[in-house]
């Protein structure tokens, strides 16, 4: 998961502000996935973020867990279900990459 390569001809469509324990959106802490044709790139500036990847939307046990420390990043492929946990001192943001323009389209989905 942490080293899946974003295709070279894709570009960043949107970037989030930097999130902390106090500002992280609840959706990121629960089951969600990136939209079709969208890679997420989680970049950690301080602390650590633990990424839990799931086989599908109904899975309750992660099939993978990756700890991303300050100065590191990891990628999440299109339509892969995951959630994160963050350390008390974490500061991170997410870049959303796509091959096509996605200005007015959702870049992730939450479990309904």
Short mmCIF file of N, CA and C in Angstrom, two decimals:
data_model
loop_
_atom_site.label_atom_id
_atom_site.label_comp_id
_atom_site.label_asym_id
_atom_site.label_seq_id
_atom_site.Cartn_x
_atom_site.Cartn_y
_atom_site.Cartn_z
N UNK A 1 0.82 -1.19 0.00
CA UNK A 1 0.00 0.00 0.00
C UNK A 1 0.86 1.24 0.00
N UNK A 2 1.86 1.32 0.86
CA UNK A 2 2.57 2.58 1.03
C UNK A 2 3.45 2.95 -0.17
N UNK A 3 3.65 1.99 -1.09
CA UNK A 3 4.53 2.29 -2.22
C UNK A 3 3.86 2.10 -3.57
N UNK A 4 2.52 2.05 -3.58
CA UNK A 4 1.84 1.98 -4.87
C UNK A 4 2.12 3.28 -5.60
N UNK A 5 2.52 3.15 -6.83
CA UNK A 5 2.94 4.32 -7.60
C UNK A 5 1.74 4.99 -8.27
N UNK A 6 1.66 6.29 -8.10
CA UNK A 6 0.65 7.09 -8.80
C UNK A 6 1.14 7.23 -10.24
N UNK A 7 0.29 6.97 -11.23
CA UNK A 7 0.74 7.09 -12.62
C UNK A 7 1.36 8.45 -12.91
N UNK A 8 2.42 8.44 -13.69
CA UNK A 8 3.21 9.65 -13.95
C UNK A 8 2.43 10.77 -14.62
N UNK A 9 1.39 10.44 -15.38
CA UNK A 9 0.64 11.49 -16.08
C UNK A 9 -0.55 12.02 -15.28
N UNK A 10 -0.73 11.54 -14.05
CA UNK A 10 -1.81 12.05 -13.19
C UNK A 10 -1.35 13.33 -12.50
N UNK A 11 -2.32 14.16 -12.12
CA UNK A 11 -2.00 15.43 -11.45
C UNK A 11 -2.83 15.56 -10.18
N UNK A 12 -2.38 16.43 -9.30
CA UNK A 12 -3.13 16.70 -8.07
C UNK A 12 -4.37 17.52 -8.43
N UNK A 13 -5.53 17.01 -8.04
CA UNK A 13 -6.80 17.69 -8.29
C UNK A 13 -7.19 18.59 -7.13
N UNK A 14 -6.82 18.17 -5.94
CA UNK A 14 -7.18 18.92 -4.73
C UNK A 14 -6.25 18.51 -3.60
N UNK A 15 -5.98 19.42 -2.70
CA UNK A 15 -5.21 19.13 -1.48
C UNK A 15 -5.99 19.65 -0.29
N UNK A 16 -5.94 18.90 0.79
CA UNK A 16 -6.62 19.33 2.01
C UNK A 16 -5.72 20.30 2.77
N UNK A 17 -6.28 21.04 3.72
CA UNK A 17 -5.42 21.77 4.65
C UNK A 17 -4.72 20.75 5.54
N UNK A 18 -3.80 21.20 6.37
CA UNK A 18 -3.17 20.29 7.32
C UNK A 18 -4.12 20.04 8.48
N UNK A 19 -4.29 18.77 8.81
CA UNK A 19 -5.17 18.37 9.89
C UNK A 19 -4.37 17.99 11.12
N UNK A 20 -4.97 18.17 12.29
CA UNK A 20 -4.41 17.76 13.57
C UNK A 20 -5.46 16.90 14.28
N UNK A 21 -5.14 16.45 15.48
CA UNK A 21 -6.09 15.66 16.27
C UNK A 21 -7.39 16.45 16.48
N UNK A 22 -7.29 17.76 16.60
CA UNK A 22 -8.45 18.60 16.84
C UNK A 22 -9.27 18.90 15.58
N UNK A 23 -8.63 18.84 14.40
CA UNK A 23 -9.32 19.26 13.18
C UNK A 23 -9.58 18.15 12.17
N UNK A 24 -9.12 16.95 12.45
CA UNK A 24 -9.30 15.85 11.48
C UNK A 24 -10.79 15.56 11.28
N UNK A 25 -11.24 15.49 10.03
CA UNK A 25 -12.65 15.17 9.77
C UNK A 25 -12.98 13.75 10.24
N UNK A 26 -14.15 13.59 10.85
CA UNK A 26 -14.58 12.28 11.36
C UNK A 26 -14.59 11.23 10.26
N UNK A 27 -14.89 11.62 9.02
CA UNK A 27 -14.95 10.66 7.91
C UNK A 27 -13.62 9.94 7.72
N UNK A 28 -12.51 10.61 7.99
CA UNK A 28 -11.19 9.97 7.81
C UNK A 28 -10.92 8.92 8.87
N UNK A 29 -11.58 9.04 10.02
CA UNK A 29 -11.36 8.11 11.13
C UNK A 29 -12.27 6.88 11.04
N UNK A 30 -13.16 6.87 10.04
CA UNK A 30 -14.07 5.75 9.86
C UNK A 30 -13.90 5.18 8.44
N UNK A 31 -14.56 4.08 8.17
CA UNK A 31 -14.49 3.39 6.88
C UNK A 31 -14.81 4.34 5.73
N UNK A 32 -13.89 4.52 4.80
CA UNK A 32 -14.12 5.33 3.61
C UNK A 32 -13.19 4.85 2.51
N UNK A 33 -13.40 5.31 1.30
CA UNK A 33 -12.47 4.98 0.22
C UNK A 33 -12.32 6.17 -0.70
N UNK A 34 -11.27 6.11 -1.52
CA UNK A 34 -11.10 7.13 -2.54
C UNK A 34 -12.02 6.78 -3.70
N UNK A 35 -12.44 7.77 -4.44
CA UNK A 35 -13.37 7.57 -5.54
C UNK A 35 -12.70 6.82 -6.70
N UNK A 36 -13.52 6.37 -7.63
CA UNK A 36 -13.01 5.72 -8.83
C UNK A 36 -12.07 6.67 -9.55
N UNK A 37 -10.90 6.19 -9.95
CA UNK A 37 -9.94 7.01 -10.68
C UNK A 37 -9.21 8.04 -9.85
N UNK A 38 -9.19 7.86 -8.52
CA UNK A 38 -8.53 8.82 -7.63
C UNK A 38 -7.59 8.10 -6.67
N UNK A 39 -6.34 8.54 -6.64
CA UNK A 39 -5.36 8.08 -5.65
C UNK A 39 -5.32 9.10 -4.53
N UNK A 40 -5.22 8.65 -3.29
CA UNK A 40 -4.96 9.54 -2.17
C UNK A 40 -3.50 9.44 -1.79
N UNK A 41 -2.89 10.56 -1.47
CA UNK A 41 -1.50 10.60 -1.00
C UNK A 41 -1.50 11.29 0.35
N UNK A 42 -1.28 10.51 1.40
CA UNK A 42 -1.31 11.02 2.76
C UNK A 42 0.12 11.40 3.16
N UNK A 43 0.33 12.67 3.48
CA UNK A 43 1.66 13.21 3.79
C UNK A 43 1.71 13.65 5.26
N UNK A 44 2.61 13.06 6.03
CA UNK A 44 2.69 13.33 7.46
C UNK A 44 3.85 14.30 7.73
N UNK A 45 3.54 15.42 8.39
CA UNK A 45 4.54 16.44 8.72
C UNK A 45 5.06 16.25 10.14
N UNK A 46 4.17 15.93 11.07
CA UNK A 46 4.55 15.70 12.47
C UNK A 46 3.79 14.49 12.99
N UNK A 47 4.37 13.83 14.00
CA UNK A 47 3.71 12.70 14.63
C UNK A 47 3.61 11.51 13.69
N UNK A 48 2.52 10.76 13.80
CA UNK A 48 2.32 9.60 12.94
C UNK A 48 0.84 9.38 12.65
N UNK A 49 0.59 8.74 11.52
CA UNK A 49 -0.75 8.36 11.10
C UNK A 49 -0.71 6.86 10.82
N UNK A 50 -1.65 6.13 11.39
CA UNK A 50 -1.74 4.69 11.13
C UNK A 50 -2.89 4.46 10.16
N UNK A 51 -2.57 3.83 9.05
CA UNK A 51 -3.52 3.56 7.96
C UNK A 51 -3.93 2.10 8.05
N UNK A 52 -5.23 1.85 8.11
CA UNK A 52 -5.77 0.49 8.13
C UNK A 52 -6.53 0.28 6.83
N UNK A 53 -6.11 -0.71 6.04
CA UNK A 53 -6.76 -1.02 4.77
C UNK A 53 -7.65 -2.25 4.90
N UNK A 54 -8.80 -2.22 4.23
CA UNK A 54 -9.79 -3.29 4.34
C UNK A 54 -10.10 -3.90 2.98
N UNK A 55 -10.41 -5.19 2.98
CA UNK A 55 -10.70 -5.92 1.74
C UNK A 55 -11.95 -5.39 1.03
N UNK A 56 -12.92 -4.89 1.80
CA UNK A 56 -14.14 -4.37 1.21
C UNK A 56 -14.86 -3.48 2.22
N UNK A 57 -16.01 -2.97 1.86
CA UNK A 57 -16.72 -2.02 2.71
C UNK A 57 -17.29 -2.66 3.97
N UNK A 58 -17.46 -3.96 3.97
CA UNK A 58 -18.05 -4.65 5.12
C UNK A 58 -17.02 -5.24 6.08
N UNK A 59 -15.77 -5.31 5.66
CA UNK A 59 -14.71 -5.91 6.50
C UNK A 59 -14.52 -5.12 7.78
N UNK A 60 -14.37 -5.81 8.89
CA UNK A 60 -14.15 -5.14 10.17
C UNK A 60 -12.70 -5.28 10.64
N UNK A 61 -11.99 -6.28 10.11
CA UNK A 61 -10.58 -6.48 10.45
C UNK A 61 -9.73 -6.02 9.27
N UNK A 62 -8.72 -5.18 9.53
CA UNK A 62 -7.88 -4.73 8.41
C UNK A 62 -7.06 -5.86 7.81
N UNK A 63 -6.87 -5.78 6.50
CA UNK A 63 -5.99 -6.73 5.83
C UNK A 63 -4.56 -6.20 5.80
N UNK A 64 -4.41 -4.93 6.13
CA UNK A 64 -3.07 -4.33 6.22
C UNK A 64 -3.11 -3.12 7.15
N UNK A 65 -1.99 -2.90 7.81
CA UNK A 65 -1.82 -1.73 8.66
C UNK A 65 -0.44 -1.16 8.38
N UNK A 66 -0.39 0.14 8.13
CA UNK A 66 0.87 0.82 7.82
C UNK A 66 0.97 2.05 8.70
N UNK A 67 2.12 2.22 9.38
CA UNK A 67 2.36 3.42 10.18
C UNK A 67 3.19 4.39 9.32
N UNK A 68 2.67 5.60 9.17
CA UNK A 68 3.33 6.63 8.38
C UNK A 68 3.83 7.68 9.36
N UNK A 69 5.14 7.82 9.43
CA UNK A 69 5.77 8.74 10.40
C UNK A 69 6.08 10.08 9.76
N UNK A 70 6.39 11.07 10.60
CA UNK A 70 6.73 12.42 10.14
C UNK A 70 7.79 12.34 9.03
N UNK A 71 7.55 13.08 7.96
CA UNK A 71 8.47 13.10 6.83
C UNK A 71 8.20 12.01 5.81
N UNK A 72 7.21 11.17 6.04
CA UNK A 72 6.88 10.10 5.12
C UNK A 72 5.51 10.33 4.50
N UNK A 73 5.25 9.61 3.41
CA UNK A 73 3.92 9.63 2.81
C UNK A 73 3.57 8.21 2.39
N UNK A 74 2.28 7.99 2.15
CA UNK A 74 1.79 6.72 1.64
C UNK A 74 0.67 7.01 0.66
N UNK A 75 0.45 6.08 -0.26
CA UNK A 75 -0.61 6.25 -1.23
C UNK A 75 -1.72 5.24 -0.98
N UNK A 76 -2.92 5.63 -1.32
CA UNK A 76 -4.09 4.77 -1.21
C UNK A 76 -4.72 4.69 -2.59
N UNK A 77 -4.85 3.49 -3.15
CA UNK A 77 -5.35 3.37 -4.52
C UNK A 77 -6.84 3.67 -4.64
N UNK A 78 -7.31 3.90 -5.85
CA UNK A 78 -8.73 4.17 -6.08
C UNK A 78 -9.62 3.07 -5.51
N UNK A 79 -10.69 3.49 -4.87
CA UNK A 79 -11.76 2.63 -4.37
C UNK A 79 -11.32 1.61 -3.33
N UNK A 80 -10.21 1.87 -2.63
CA UNK A 80 -9.75 0.96 -1.59
C UNK A 80 -10.26 1.45 -0.23
N UNK A 81 -10.97 0.59 0.50
CA UNK A 81 -11.55 0.95 1.79
C UNK A 81 -10.48 1.04 2.86
N UNK A 82 -10.56 2.08 3.66
CA UNK A 82 -9.55 2.28 4.71
C UNK A 82 -10.08 3.25 5.76
N UNK A 83 -9.31 3.39 6.83
CA UNK A 83 -9.54 4.41 7.85
C UNK A 83 -8.19 4.70 8.47
N UNK A 84 -8.10 5.80 9.20
CA UNK A 84 -6.84 6.15 9.85
C UNK A 84 -7.02 6.37 11.35
N UNK A 85 -5.92 6.27 12.05
CA UNK A 85 -5.79 6.70 13.45
C UNK A 85 -4.61 7.65 13.47
N UNK A 86 -4.66 8.66 14.33
CA UNK A 86 -3.54 9.61 14.36
C UNK A 86 -3.03 9.80 15.78
N UNK A 87 -1.73 10.09 15.86
CA UNK A 87 -1.12 10.34 17.16
C UNK A 87 -1.56 11.71 17.68
N UNK A 88 -1.36 11.93 18.96
CA UNK A 88 -1.75 13.21 19.58
C UNK A 88 -1.10 14.41 18.90
N UNK A 89 0.14 14.23 18.43
CA UNK A 89 0.88 15.34 17.83
C UNK A 89 0.87 15.33 16.30
N UNK A 90 0.03 14.50 15.71
CA UNK A 90 0.01 14.36 14.25
C UNK A 90 -0.41 15.64 13.55
N UNK A 91 0.22 15.86 12.41
CA UNK A 91 -0.14 16.93 11.49
C UNK A 91 0.08 16.37 10.09
N UNK A 92 -0.98 16.35 9.27
CA UNK A 92 -0.88 15.73 7.96
C UNK A 92 -1.87 16.38 6.99
N UNK A 93 -1.65 16.11 5.71
CA UNK A 93 -2.64 16.51 4.72
C UNK A 93 -2.76 15.40 3.68
N UNK A 94 -3.73 15.55 2.80
CA UNK A 94 -3.97 14.56 1.75
C UNK A 94 -4.04 15.27 0.41
N UNK A 95 -3.29 14.73 -0.56
CA UNK A 95 -3.37 15.18 -1.95
C UNK A 95 -4.19 14.14 -2.71
N UNK A 96 -5.12 14.61 -3.52
CA UNK A 96 -5.94 13.71 -4.34
C UNK A 96 -5.48 13.83 -5.79
N UNK A 97 -5.02 12.72 -6.34
CA UNK A 97 -4.47 12.66 -7.69
C UNK A 97 -5.45 11.97 -8.63
N UNK A 98 -5.51 12.44 -9.88
CA UNK A 98 -6.38 11.82 -10.88
C UNK A 98 -5.82 12.08 -12.27
N UNK A 99 -6.20 11.21 -13.18
CA UNK A 99 -5.81 11.39 -14.58
C UNK A 99 -6.64 12.48 -15.23
N UNK A 100 -7.90 12.57 -14.81
CA UNK A 100 -8.85 13.50 -15.43
C UNK A 100 -9.27 14.57 -14.43
N UNK A 101 -9.71 15.67 -14.98
CA UNK A 101 -10.22 16.77 -14.17
C UNK A 101 -11.39 16.28 -13.29
N UNK A 102 -11.34 16.58 -12.00
CA UNK A 102 -12.38 16.13 -11.07
C UNK A 102 -12.89 17.29 -10.22
N UNK A 103 -12.89 18.48 -10.75
CA UNK A 103 -13.21 19.67 -9.96
C UNK A 103 -14.50 19.56 -9.15
N UNK A 104 -15.58 19.13 -9.76
CA UNK A 104 -16.86 19.13 -9.08
C UNK A 104 -17.34 17.73 -8.70
N UNK A 105 -16.42 16.77 -8.69
CA UNK A 105 -16.79 15.40 -8.36
C UNK A 105 -16.22 15.04 -6.99
N UNK A 106 -16.92 14.16 -6.27
CA UNK A 106 -16.38 13.72 -4.99
C UNK A 106 -15.09 12.93 -5.17
N UNK A 107 -14.16 13.12 -4.26
CA UNK A 107 -12.88 12.43 -4.35
C UNK A 107 -12.79 11.24 -3.39
N UNK A 108 -13.78 11.10 -2.51
CA UNK A 108 -13.83 9.94 -1.63
C UNK A 108 -15.28 9.63 -1.30
N UNK A 109 -15.49 8.43 -0.76
CA UNK A 109 -16.82 7.98 -0.38
C UNK A 109 -16.77 7.44 1.05
N UNK A 110 -17.83 7.68 1.80
CA UNK A 110 -17.92 7.13 3.14
C UNK A 110 -18.89 5.96 3.14
N UNK A 111 -18.75 5.11 4.13
CA UNK A 111 -19.64 3.97 4.25
C UNK A 111 -21.04 4.48 4.61
N UNK A 112 -22.05 3.99 3.95
CA UNK A 112 -23.41 4.46 4.17
C UNK A 112 -24.07 3.76 5.32
#
